[in-house]
Amino acid sequence: MSDVRAGFESLRHELHDPDLPVQGDWPGWLTGTLFRNGPAQFEVEDESYNHWFDGHAMLHAFRMDGERVAYRNRFVQSQSRTEALQEGRIVRSEFATDPCMSIFGRMMSVFNPTPTDNASINVARLDDQYVALTATPLPVAFDPETLDTLGVVDYDDEVHADMSTPHPHVEPGTGRTLTQMLSFGRQCRYKIGAIPAGTKRRELLATLDVDRPAYMHSFGMSEHYVILSEWPLVVNPTDLLLRGQPFIENFEWRPGRGTRFRVLRKADGAEVATLEADPAFGFHHVNAFERGGTVVCDIVTYPDASIIDALYLDRLRSDDPTPGTGTLRRYRLPLNGGAASSTVLSDERVELPRIHDEDATAQPYAYVYGIGSRRERQFSDQLLKIDVGTGSAQTWHEDGTHPGEPVFVPHPEGTAEDDGVVLSVVLDPAGEQSFFLVLDAASFDERARATVPHAIPFGFHGQFFE
Ligand code: CO
């Protein structure tokens, strides 16, 4: 049995290797950079963060020029990290960790909250900048060559938000970036913003009052609609204000509410349908598209929100860590007031789902890539390519290793949806290292790998940019 604990240990070493050792047949057309993000430091002196989502963000860049693969890793020098290192203690509240505070300090933090800018979840391009993202509306810009932190990006607008999804969508055709936000206050509101290409201005497409906001990590986008999946994991905003406990621990599982899908029309912000479904929980919308009068919405789901508890570091480092994988479920959301229905698309257990972004987003599509678990109750140990039409899957695995999120990169002259490669960073605990893996996306066979001289902690999301 391999030891997944290596994926949840701090990596303090920053390095630049201009020429990683490569094995196999590296695709000559594959030029560009894969940026990946994830937590890499889980302690500050003698204090520890509680949850996988809390650790200090680190960026990893794999730059490919057709011959060489260069690797660089750097911490995001967020204010959250900088203050913690300066003071030798945890200073800002994270997802599931609050700093130790006196009653006075806690009271002051209510009136003067400093949200975390520990941008550890995803990366994106915003206007002319590369940014690291987390679930607060504080994107942190970085230099794509050096990975130097350039600072929090100021949006060029007056939109108030306390939360902002780390999974924005780039809209096909317009190139706008759609994002979903939440503001707390006397009246809490969900907000959908559209950032026109070449700007940092969030134009509000829709606003929705909500009394008990749901915890939502991502949202769906089809051609004409956005879809909010209100899982029954909700918060009384007063509890958040009083902040007796870390952020996520204020949310309560209320299965009696069921799941509510709120379908908002991009054109005018109208809520055109609200549909109820069985209680469930999910982090990741996979894709959504319209078929007749129905919005089809594919999401990786769990029966309940206990997956959040299973991702506390003490549980992940235990002898029985969660597999960390869920069920690929297709929801059909009729817009004429009918009932929502859902089916499971595949028997495979899957997470960190990706698609062919350029061709498949908001369209009927064929393939989902993800990580999976080869056996029930086993920590994720394979890569998957699921055919959403048949539910069958192609897989890649190597004994004792644990792959991360697969990112599809299309062949420049490709025509088929799966004409290209899949990139993943794979942890090899026994070798105390990771490797950068290139699979042929069509056959799902290995084409090449490049070995990194240290073990990279498990990350969340990455993006490839030319
Ligand atoms: Co995510």
CSV table of C-alpha atoms and ligand atoms in Angstrom, one decimal:
chain,number,residue,atom,x,y,z
A,1,MET,CA,0.0,0.0,0.0
A,2,SER,CA,1.4,3.4,-0.9
A,3,ASP,CA,1.3,6.2,1.6
A,4,VAL,CA,-0.8,9.1,0.5
A,5,ARG,CA,0.5,11.1,3.5
A,6,ALA,CA,3.3,12.4,1.4
A,7,GLY,CA,0.7,14.4,-0.5
A,8,PHE,CA,-0.3,16.2,2.6
A,9,GLU,CA,3.1,17.2,3.9
A,10,SER,CA,4.6,20.6,3.6
A,11,LEU,CA,6.9,21.4,0.7
A,12,ARG,CA,9.1,24.4,1.7
A,13,HIS,CA,11.6,24.1,-1.0
A,14,GLU,CA,11.3,26.4,-4.0
A,15,LEU,CA,13.4,25.6,-7.1
A,16,HIS,CA,13.9,26.2,-10.8
A,17,ASP,CA,15.0,23.4,-13.0
A,18,PRO,CA,15.3,24.5,-16.6
A,19,ASP,CA,15.5,21.0,-18.0
A,20,LEU,CA,13.7,18.1,-16.3
A,21,PRO,CA,14.7,14.6,-17.3
A,22,VAL,CA,12.2,13.4,-19.9
A,23,GLN,CA,11.3,9.8,-20.8
A,24,GLY,CA,9.2,8.8,-23.8
A,25,ASP,CA,8.0,10.6,-26.9
A,26,TRP,CA,7.4,14.2,-26.0
A,27,PRO,CA,4.9,15.8,-28.4
A,28,GLY,CA,6.8,18.5,-30.3
A,29,TRP,CA,3.6,20.6,-30.8
A,30,LEU,CA,3.0,20.9,-27.1
A,31,THR,CA,4.4,24.3,-26.3
A,32,GLY,CA,3.1,26.5,-23.5
A,33,THR,CA,2.9,26.4,-19.7
A,34,LEU,CA,0.8,24.3,-17.3
A,35,PHE,CA,0.3,26.3,-14.1
A,36,ARG,CA,-0.9,24.4,-11.1
A,37,ASN,CA,-2.0,25.6,-7.7
A,38,GLY,CA,-2.4,23.9,-4.3
A,39,PRO,CA,-1.6,24.1,-0.6
A,40,ALA,CA,2.0,23.4,0.3
A,41,GLN,CA,2.6,24.5,3.8
A,42,PHE,CA,0.3,23.3,6.6
A,43,GLU,CA,2.1,24.7,9.7
A,44,VAL,CA,3.3,28.0,10.9
A,45,GLU,CA,5.9,27.4,13.6
A,46,ASP,CA,4.0,25.3,16.2
A,47,GLU,CA,0.5,26.0,14.9
A,48,SER,CA,-1.1,23.9,12.3
A,49,TYR,CA,-3.9,24.5,9.8
A,50,ASN,CA,-6.9,22.1,10.2
A,51,HIS,CA,-8.0,21.4,6.7
A,52,TRP,CA,-6.5,20.6,3.3
A,53,PHE,CA,-8.1,23.8,1.9
A,54,ASP,CA,-6.2,25.9,4.5
A,55,GLY,CA,-2.5,25.5,3.6
A,56,HIS,CA,-0.4,28.2,2.0
A,57,ALA,CA,-0.8,28.4,-1.8
A,58,MET,CA,2.0,27.3,-4.0
A,59,LEU,CA,2.3,27.7,-7.7
A,60,HIS,CA,4.0,25.1,-10.0
A,61,ALA,CA,4.8,25.9,-13.6
A,62,PHE,CA,5.7,23.4,-16.3
A,63,ARG,CA,7.0,25.3,-19.3
A,64,MET,CA,7.3,23.3,-22.5
A,65,ASP,CA,9.1,24.6,-25.6
A,66,GLY,CA,8.9,21.5,-27.8
A,67,GLU,CA,12.3,20.2,-26.6
A,68,ARG,CA,12.7,20.9,-22.9
A,69,VAL,CA,10.4,20.9,-19.9
A,70,ALA,CA,11.3,23.5,-17.3
A,71,TYR,CA,9.8,23.4,-13.8
A,72,ARG,CA,9.5,26.1,-11.2
A,73,ASN,CA,7.6,26.3,-7.9
A,74,ARG,CA,7.0,29.3,-5.7
A,75,PHE,CA,4.7,30.1,-2.8
A,76,VAL,CA,2.1,32.7,-3.4
A,77,GLN,CA,3.3,35.5,-1.2
A,78,SER,CA,-0.2,36.4,0.0
A,79,GLN,CA,-0.8,38.8,2.9
A,80,SER,CA,-2.1,35.8,4.8
A,81,ARG,CA,1.2,33.9,4.4
A,82,THR,CA,3.4,37.0,4.9
A,83,GLU,CA,1.6,38.0,8.1
A,84,ALA,CA,1.8,34.4,9.4
A,85,LEU,CA,5.5,34.2,8.7
A,86,GLN,CA,6.2,37.6,10.2
A,87,GLU,CA,4.3,36.9,13.4
A,88,GLY,CA,5.2,33.2,13.6
A,89,ARG,CA,1.5,32.2,14.0
A,90,ILE,CA,-1.7,31.9,12.0
A,91,VAL,CA,-3.1,35.4,11.6
A,92,ARG,CA,-6.0,35.2,9.1
A,93,SER,CA,-9.0,33.0,9.1
A,94,GLU,CA,-9.0,30.3,6.5
A,95,PHE,CA,-11.7,27.9,5.3
A,96,ALA,CA,-11.6,25.7,8.4
A,97,THR,CA,-9.0,27.3,10.6
A,98,ASP,CA,-9.3,30.5,12.8
A,99,PRO,CA,-6.4,32.1,14.4
A,100,CYS,CA,-6.1,31.8,18.2
A,101,MET,CA,-7.6,35.1,19.4
A,102,SER,CA,-8.5,36.9,22.6
A,103,ILE,CA,-12.1,37.9,23.1
A,104,PHE,CA,-11.1,41.4,22.2
A,105,GLY,CA,-9.3,40.3,19.1
A,106,ARG,CA,-12.3,38.2,18.0
A,107,MET,CA,-14.6,41.2,18.5
A,108,MET,CA,-12.3,43.5,16.5
A,109,SER,CA,-12.1,40.9,13.7
A,110,VAL,CA,-15.9,41.0,13.4
A,111,PHE,CA,-15.8,44.8,12.8
A,112,ASN,CA,-12.7,44.7,10.7
A,113,PRO,CA,-12.6,41.4,8.9
A,114,THR,CA,-9.5,40.7,6.9
A,115,PRO,CA,-10.5,38.0,4.4
A,116,THR,CA,-7.8,35.6,3.3
A,117,ASP,CA,-6.0,36.1,0.1
A,118,ASN,CA,-4.3,32.7,0.3
A,119,ALA,CA,-5.2,31.9,-3.3
A,120,SER,CA,-4.6,28.2,-3.3
A,121,ILE,CA,-7.3,26.7,-5.5
A,122,ASN,CA,-7.0,27.6,-9.2
A,123,VAL,CA,-5.4,29.9,-11.7
A,124,ALA,CA,-6.9,32.0,-14.4
A,125,ARG,CA,-6.2,34.9,-16.8
A,126,LEU,CA,-7.9,38.1,-15.9
A,127,ASP,CA,-7.4,40.9,-18.4
A,128,ASP,CA,-3.7,40.9,-19.1
A,129,GLN,CA,-2.7,39.2,-15.9
A,130,TYR,CA,-2.2,35.7,-14.6
A,131,VAL,CA,-3.9,35.2,-11.3
A,132,ALA,CA,-4.2,32.7,-8.5
A,133,LEU,CA,-7.7,32.2,-7.2
A,134,THR,CA,-9.4,31.1,-4.0
A,135,ALA,CA,-13.0,31.5,-2.8
A,136,THR,CA,-12.6,35.1,-1.6
A,137,PRO,CA,-12.8,37.9,-4.3
A,138,LEU,CA,-9.1,38.6,-4.0
A,139,PRO,CA,-7.3,37.3,-7.1
A,140,VAL,CA,-3.5,37.4,-6.6
A,141,ALA,CA,-1.5,38.3,-9.7
A,142,PHE,CA,1.7,36.5,-10.5
A,143,ASP,CA,4.5,36.8,-13.0
A,144,PRO,CA,4.1,33.9,-15.4
A,145,GLU,CA,7.9,33.6,-15.9
A,146,THR,CA,9.2,33.8,-12.4
A,147,LEU,CA,6.0,33.1,-10.4
A,148,ASP,CA,6.8,36.2,-8.4
A,149,THR,CA,3.7,37.4,-6.5
A,150,LEU,CA,2.6,40.8,-7.9
A,151,GLY,CA,-0.3,41.4,-5.4
A,152,VAL,CA,-4.0,41.4,-5.1
A,153,VAL,CA,-5.8,42.6,-8.3
A,154,ASP,CA,-8.3,45.4,-7.8
A,155,TYR,CA,-11.4,45.0,-9.8
A,156,ASP,CA,-12.4,48.0,-11.8
A,157,ASP,CA,-15.9,48.2,-10.4
A,158,GLU,CA,-17.9,48.8,-7.2
A,159,VAL,CA,-19.4,45.3,-6.8
A,160,HIS,CA,-19.5,44.1,-3.2
A,161,ALA,CA,-18.8,40.4,-2.6
A,162,ASP,CA,-17.5,38.4,0.3
A,163,MET,CA,-17.1,35.1,-1.6
A,164,SER,CA,-16.3,34.4,-5.2
A,165,THR,CA,-16.1,31.1,-6.9
A,166,PRO,CA,-12.6,29.8,-7.7
A,167,HIS,CA,-14.2,28.3,-10.9
A,168,PRO,CA,-15.1,31.1,-13.2
A,169,HIS,CA,-16.2,30.2,-16.7
A,170,VAL,CA,-14.9,31.7,-19.9
A,171,GLU,CA,-17.9,32.0,-22.2
A,172,PRO,CA,-17.5,30.6,-25.7
A,173,GLY,CA,-18.0,33.2,-28.4
A,174,THR,CA,-17.7,36.3,-26.2
A,175,GLY,CA,-14.6,35.5,-24.2
A,176,ARG,CA,-16.3,37.0,-21.2
A,177,THR,CA,-15.4,35.5,-17.8
A,178,LEU,CA,-18.5,34.6,-15.8
A,179,THR,CA,-18.2,34.4,-12.0
A,180,GLN,CA,-20.5,33.7,-9.2
A,181,MET,CA,-20.3,35.7,-6.0
A,182,LEU,CA,-22.0,35.9,-2.6
A,183,SER,CA,-22.3,38.9,-0.4
A,184,PHE,CA,-23.2,38.7,3.3
A,185,GLY,CA,-25.2,41.4,5.1
A,186,ARG,CA,-28.6,42.3,6.4
A,187,GLN,CA,-29.7,40.8,3.1
A,188,CYS,CA,-27.4,38.2,1.6
A,189,ARG,CA,-27.2,38.0,-2.2
A,190,TYR,CA,-25.9,35.7,-4.8
A,191,LYS,CA,-24.5,37.6,-7.7
A,192,ILE,CA,-23.4,36.6,-11.2
A,193,GLY,CA,-20.8,38.8,-12.8
A,194,ALA,CA,-19.5,39.0,-16.3
A,195,ILE,CA,-16.0,40.3,-16.9
A,196,PRO,CA,-15.6,41.5,-20.5
A,197,ALA,CA,-12.4,40.3,-22.2
A,198,GLY,CA,-9.7,42.8,-21.8
A,199,THR,CA,-11.1,44.4,-18.6
A,200,LYS,CA,-11.2,43.9,-14.9
A,201,ARG,CA,-14.8,45.0,-14.6
A,202,ARG,CA,-17.5,42.8,-13.2
A,203,GLU,CA,-20.8,43.7,-14.8
A,204,LEU,CA,-23.7,42.2,-12.8
A,205,LEU,CA,-25.8,39.9,-14.9
A,206,ALA,CA,-28.0,38.7,-12.0
A,207,THR,CA,-28.6,39.3,-8.3
A,208,LEU,CA,-30.7,37.0,-6.1
A,209,ASP,CA,-31.6,37.6,-2.5
A,210,VAL,CA,-31.1,34.7,-0.2
A,211,ASP,CA,-31.7,34.2,3.5
A,212,ARG,CA,-29.7,31.1,4.1
A,213,PRO,CA,-26.8,31.0,1.6
A,214,ALA,CA,-25.6,27.6,0.5
A,215,TYR,CA,-21.9,26.7,0.3
A,216,MET,CA,-21.2,26.4,-3.5
A,217,HIS,CA,-17.7,25.8,-4.9
A,218,SER,CA,-18.7,26.1,-8.5
A,219,PHE,CA,-21.6,26.8,-10.8
A,220,GLY,CA,-22.9,25.7,-14.2
A,221,MET,CA,-23.0,27.7,-17.4
A,222,SER,CA,-24.9,26.8,-20.6
A,223,GLU,CA,-25.4,29.0,-23.7
A,224,HIS,CA,-28.2,31.2,-22.3
A,225,TYR,CA,-28.2,30.4,-18.6
A,226,VAL,CA,-26.2,30.1,-15.4
A,227,ILE,CA,-27.2,27.4,-12.9
A,228,LEU,CA,-26.7,27.7,-9.2
A,229,SER,CA,-26.8,24.4,-7.3
A,230,GLU,CA,-28.0,25.2,-3.8
A,231,TRP,CA,-26.9,22.2,-1.9
A,232,PRO,CA,-28.6,22.0,1.5
A,233,LEU,CA,-25.4,23.0,3.3
A,234,VAL,CA,-26.5,26.4,4.4
A,235,VAL,CA,-25.5,29.1,6.8
A,236,ASN,CA,-27.4,31.5,9.0
A,237,PRO,CA,-25.5,34.7,8.3
A,238,THR,CA,-25.8,35.8,11.9
A,239,ASP,CA,-23.7,32.8,12.9
A,240,LEU,CA,-21.0,33.9,10.5
A,241,LEU,CA,-21.1,37.4,11.8
A,242,LEU,CA,-20.6,36.2,15.4
A,243,ARG,CA,-17.9,33.8,14.2
A,244,GLY,CA,-17.7,31.5,17.1
A,245,GLN,CA,-16.0,28.9,14.8
A,246,PRO,CA,-14.1,28.7,11.5
A,247,PHE,CA,-15.9,29.7,8.3
A,248,ILE,CA,-17.2,26.4,7.0
A,249,GLU,CA,-18.1,25.1,10.4
A,250,ASN,CA,-20.9,27.6,10.5
A,251,PHE,CA,-22.7,25.8,7.7
A,252,GLU,CA,-25.4,23.3,8.6
A,253,TRP,CA,-26.6,20.2,6.7
A,254,ARG,CA,-30.3,20.6,6.2
A,255,PRO,CA,-31.3,17.7,4.0
A,256,GLY,CA,-35.0,18.5,4.3
A,257,ARG,CA,-34.4,21.5,2.0
A,258,GLY,CA,-33.4,19.2,-0.8
A,259,THR,CA,-31.1,20.5,-3.5
A,260,ARG,CA,-32.4,23.6,-5.4
A,261,PHE,CA,-31.3,24.4,-8.9
A,262,ARG,CA,-31.7,28.1,-9.7
A,263,VAL,CA,-31.6,28.7,-13.4
A,264,LEU,CA,-30.8,32.4,-14.2
A,265,ARG,CA,-31.0,33.8,-17.7
A,266,LYS,CA,-27.8,35.6,-18.7
A,267,ALA,CA,-29.6,38.1,-20.9
A,268,ASP,CA,-31.7,39.8,-18.2
A,269,GLY,CA,-30.9,38.1,-14.9
A,270,ALA,CA,-34.3,36.6,-14.6
A,271,GLU,CA,-34.7,33.4,-12.5
A,272,VAL,CA,-36.5,31.4,-15.2
A,273,ALA,CA,-36.8,28.2,-13.2
A,274,THR,CA,-36.2,26.9,-9.7
A,275,LEU,CA,-36.1,23.1,-9.4
A,276,GLU,CA,-35.9,20.8,-6.4
A,277,ALA,CA,-34.0,17.5,-6.3
A,278,ASP,CA,-32.9,15.1,-3.6
A,279,PRO,CA,-30.4,16.4,-1.1
A,280,ALA,CA,-26.8,16.0,-2.3
A,281,PHE,CA,-23.6,17.9,-2.3
A,282,GLY,CA,-20.9,18.7,-4.9
A,283,PHE,CA,-17.9,20.8,-5.4
A,284,HIS,CA,-17.5,20.6,-9.2
A,285,HIS,CA,-19.9,21.3,-12.0
A,286,VAL,CA,-18.5,19.5,-15.0
A,287,ASN,CA,-20.5,21.0,-17.9
A,288,ALA,CA,-24.0,22.2,-18.8
A,289,PHE,CA,-25.9,22.6,-22.1
A,290,GLU,CA,-29.4,23.1,-23.4
A,291,ARG,CA,-31.4,20.5,-25.2
A,292,GLY,CA,-34.9,21.5,-26.2
A,293,GLY,CA,-36.5,23.1,-23.2
A,294,THR,CA,-34.2,21.4,-20.8
A,295,VAL,CA,-30.9,22.4,-19.2
A,296,VAL,CA,-28.6,19.4,-18.8
A,297,CYS,CA,-26.2,19.9,-15.9
A,298,ASP,CA,-23.4,17.4,-15.1
A,299,ILE,CA,-21.9,17.5,-11.6
A,300,VAL,CA,-19.7,15.3,-9.5
A,301,THR,CA,-21.9,14.7,-6.4
A,302,TYR,CA,-21.9,13.1,-3.0
A,303,PRO,CA,-24.8,11.8,-0.9
A,304,ASP,CA,-24.1,14.6,1.7
A,305,ALA,CA,-21.5,17.1,2.7
A,306,SER,CA,-19.5,14.8,4.9
A,307,ILE,CA,-16.8,14.9,2.2
A,308,ILE,CA,-15.8,18.3,3.6
A,309,ASP,CA,-15.2,16.7,7.0
A,310,ALA,CA,-13.2,13.9,5.3
A,311,LEU,CA,-10.8,16.5,3.9
A,312,TYR,CA,-9.5,17.7,7.3
A,313,LEU,CA,-5.8,17.0,7.4
A,314,ASP,CA,-6.0,14.6,10.4
A,315,ARG,CA,-8.5,12.4,8.5
A,316,LEU,CA,-6.5,12.6,5.3
A,317,ARG,CA,-3.3,11.6,7.1
A,318,SER,CA,-5.1,8.7,9.0
A,319,ASP,CA,-4.8,5.0,8.0
A,320,ASP,CA,-8.2,5.2,6.3
A,321,PRO,CA,-8.3,8.4,4.2
A,322,THR,CA,-11.4,9.1,2.1
A,323,PRO,CA,-11.1,8.1,-1.5
A,324,GLY,CA,-11.9,11.7,-2.3
A,325,THR,CA,-14.1,10.7,-5.3
A,326,GLY,CA,-17.8,11.1,-6.0
A,327,THR,CA,-20.4,10.2,-8.6
A,328,LEU,CA,-20.8,11.8,-12.0
A,329,ARG,CA,-24.5,12.7,-12.1
A,330,ARG,CA,-26.5,14.3,-14.9
A,331,TYR,CA,-29.4,16.5,-13.8
A,332,ARG,CA,-32.1,17.4,-16.3
A,333,LEU,CA,-33.7,20.7,-15.5
A,334,PRO,CA,-36.9,21.4,-17.5
A,335,LEU,CA,-37.5,25.1,-17.8
A,336,ASN,CA,-41.3,24.8,-18.1
A,337,GLY,CA,-41.9,24.1,-14.4
A,338,GLY,CA,-41.6,20.3,-14.6
A,339,ALA,CA,-39.6,18.3,-12.0
A,340,ALA,CA,-35.8,17.9,-12.1
A,341,SER,CA,-34.6,14.3,-12.7
A,342,SER,CA,-31.1,12.8,-12.5
A,343,THR,CA,-29.2,9.8,-13.6
A,344,VAL,CA,-25.7,8.5,-12.8
A,345,LEU,CA,-23.6,8.6,-15.9
A,346,SER,CA,-20.9,6.2,-14.9
A,347,ASP,CA,-20.1,3.6,-12.3
A,348,GLU,CA,-16.6,5.1,-12.0
A,349,ARG,CA,-15.8,7.2,-8.9
A,350,VAL,CA,-14.4,10.6,-10.1
A,351,GLU,CA,-13.2,14.0,-9.0
A,352,LEU,CA,-11.4,17.0,-10.3
A,353,PRO,CA,-13.4,16.7,-13.6
A,354,ARG,CA,-12.2,18.4,-16.7
A,355,ILE,CA,-13.4,18.7,-20.3
A,356,HIS,CA,-12.1,20.0,-23.6
A,357,ASP,CA,-12.7,23.6,-22.5
A,358,GLU,CA,-12.7,25.3,-26.0
A,359,ASP,CA,-14.9,22.8,-27.8
A,360,ALA,CA,-17.1,21.2,-25.1
A,361,THR,CA,-18.0,24.1,-22.8
A,362,ALA,CA,-21.8,24.7,-22.8
A,363,GLN,CA,-22.2,22.1,-25.7
A,364,PRO,CA,-23.3,18.5,-25.9
A,365,TYR,CA,-20.1,16.7,-25.4
A,366,ALA,CA,-18.6,13.2,-25.1
A,367,TYR,CA,-15.7,13.1,-22.6
A,368,VAL,CA,-15.0,13.9,-18.9
A,369,TYR,CA,-11.4,13.5,-17.6
A,370,GLY,CA,-10.8,13.1,-13.9
A,371,ILE,CA,-9.1,11.3,-11.1
A,372,GLY,CA,-10.6,8.1,-9.9
A,373,SER,CA,-10.4,5.3,-7.3
A,374,ARG,CA,-9.7,1.8,-8.6
A,375,ARG,CA,-11.4,0.2,-5.6
A,376,GLU,CA,-14.1,1.2,-3.2
A,377,ARG,CA,-12.7,3.1,-0.2
A,378,GLN,CA,-9.3,3.5,-1.9
A,379,PHE,CA,-7.7,6.9,-2.1
A,380,SER,CA,-7.7,8.2,-5.7
A,381,ASP,CA,-5.1,6.3,-7.7
A,382,GLN,CA,-6.0,6.5,-11.4
A,383,LEU,CA,-6.8,8.9,-14.2
A,384,LEU,CA,-10.1,8.4,-16.0
A,385,LYS,CA,-11.6,9.4,-19.3
A,386,ILE,CA,-15.3,8.8,-19.1
A,387,ASP,CA,-17.6,8.6,-22.2
A,388,VAL,CA,-20.7,10.3,-20.9
A,389,GLY,CA,-22.8,8.6,-23.6
A,390,THR,CA,-22.0,5.1,-22.5
A,391,GLY,CA,-20.6,5.5,-19.0
A,392,SER,CA,-17.5,3.4,-20.0
A,393,ALA,CA,-14.1,4.6,-19.0
A,394,GLN,CA,-10.5,4.4,-20.2
A,395,THR,CA,-8.0,4.5,-17.3
A,396,TRP,CA,-4.4,5.1,-16.6
A,397,HIS,CA,-2.7,4.0,-13.4
A,398,GLU,CA,0.7,3.0,-12.0
A,399,ASP,CA,1.0,1.0,-8.9
A,400,GLY,CA,1.8,3.0,-5.8
A,401,THR,CA,1.3,6.4,-7.4
A,402,HIS,CA,-1.5,9.1,-7.1
A,403,PRO,CA,-2.3,11.3,-10.1
A,404,GLY,CA,-3.7,14.8,-9.8
A,405,GLU,CA,-6.2,16.7,-11.9
A,406,PRO,CA,-5.9,15.9,-15.6
A,407,VAL,CA,-5.8,18.9,-17.9
A,408,PHE,CA,-6.8,18.4,-21.5
A,409,VAL,CA,-4.7,20.3,-24.2
A,410,PRO,CA,-6.1,20.1,-27.7
A,411,HIS,CA,-3.8,19.3,-30.7
A,412,PRO,CA,-3.6,22.5,-32.7
A,413,GLU,CA,-5.0,20.8,-35.8
A,414,GLY,CA,-7.2,18.4,-34.0
A,415,THR,CA,-10.8,17.8,-35.1
A,416,ALA,CA,-12.1,15.2,-32.6
A,417,GLU,CA,-13.0,16.2,-29.1
A,418,ASP,CA,-10.3,14.0,-27.7
A,419,ASP,CA,-7.5,14.9,-30.2
A,420,GLY,CA,-4.8,16.1,-27.9
A,421,VAL,CA,-3.0,15.2,-24.7
A,422,VAL,CA,-3.9,15.0,-21.0
A,423,LEU,CA,-1.4,16.5,-18.5
A,424,SER,CA,-1.2,15.4,-14.9
A,425,VAL,CA,1.2,15.7,-12.0
A,426,VAL,CA,1.6,12.3,-10.3
A,427,LEU,CA,2.8,11.7,-6.8
A,428,ASP,CA,5.2,8.8,-6.3
A,429,PRO,CA,5.5,8.5,-2.5
A,430,ALA,CA,8.0,5.6,-2.6
A,431,GLY,CA,10.3,7.6,-4.9
A,432,GLU,CA,9.8,10.8,-2.8
A,433,GLN,CA,9.2,12.6,-6.0
A,434,SER,CA,6.4,13.5,-8.5
A,435,PHE,CA,6.4,13.3,-12.3
A,436,PHE,CA,4.7,15.3,-15.0
A,437,LEU,CA,2.7,12.9,-17.1
A,438,VAL,CA,1.6,13.3,-20.7
A,439,LEU,CA,-1.1,10.9,-22.0
A,440,ASP,CA,-2.4,10.7,-25.5
A,441,ALA,CA,-6.0,11.7,-24.9
A,442,ALA,CA,-7.6,9.5,-27.5
A,443,SER,CA,-5.9,6.2,-26.6
A,444,PHE,CA,-5.2,7.2,-22.9
A,445,ASP,CA,-1.8,5.6,-23.3
A,446,GLU,CA,1.3,7.3,-21.8
A,447,ARG,CA,3.4,9.3,-24.2
A,448,ALA,CA,6.0,10.8,-22.0
A,449,ARG,CA,6.9,11.9,-18.5
A,450,ALA,CA,9.3,14.3,-16.9
A,451,THR,CA,10.5,13.7,-13.4
A,452,VAL,CA,10.4,16.5,-10.7
A,453,PRO,CA,13.2,16.3,-8.1
A,454,HIS,CA,10.7,16.5,-5.1
A,455,ALA,CA,7.3,15.3,-4.1
A,456,ILE,CA,4.6,17.8,-4.9
A,457,PRO,CA,1.8,17.9,-2.4
A,458,PHE,CA,-1.6,17.1,-3.8
A,459,GLY,CA,-2.9,20.2,-5.6
A,460,PHE,CA,-6.4,21.3,-6.7
A,461,HIS,CA,-6.5,22.9,-10.1
A,462,GLY,CA,-4.4,24.0,-13.0
A,463,GLN,CA,-4.6,25.6,-16.4
A,464,PHE,CA,-2.6,25.4,-19.6
A,465,PHE,CA,-1.8,28.6,-21.4
A,466,GLU,CA,0.1,28.9,-24.7
B,1,CO,CO,-12.4,23.1,-7.3
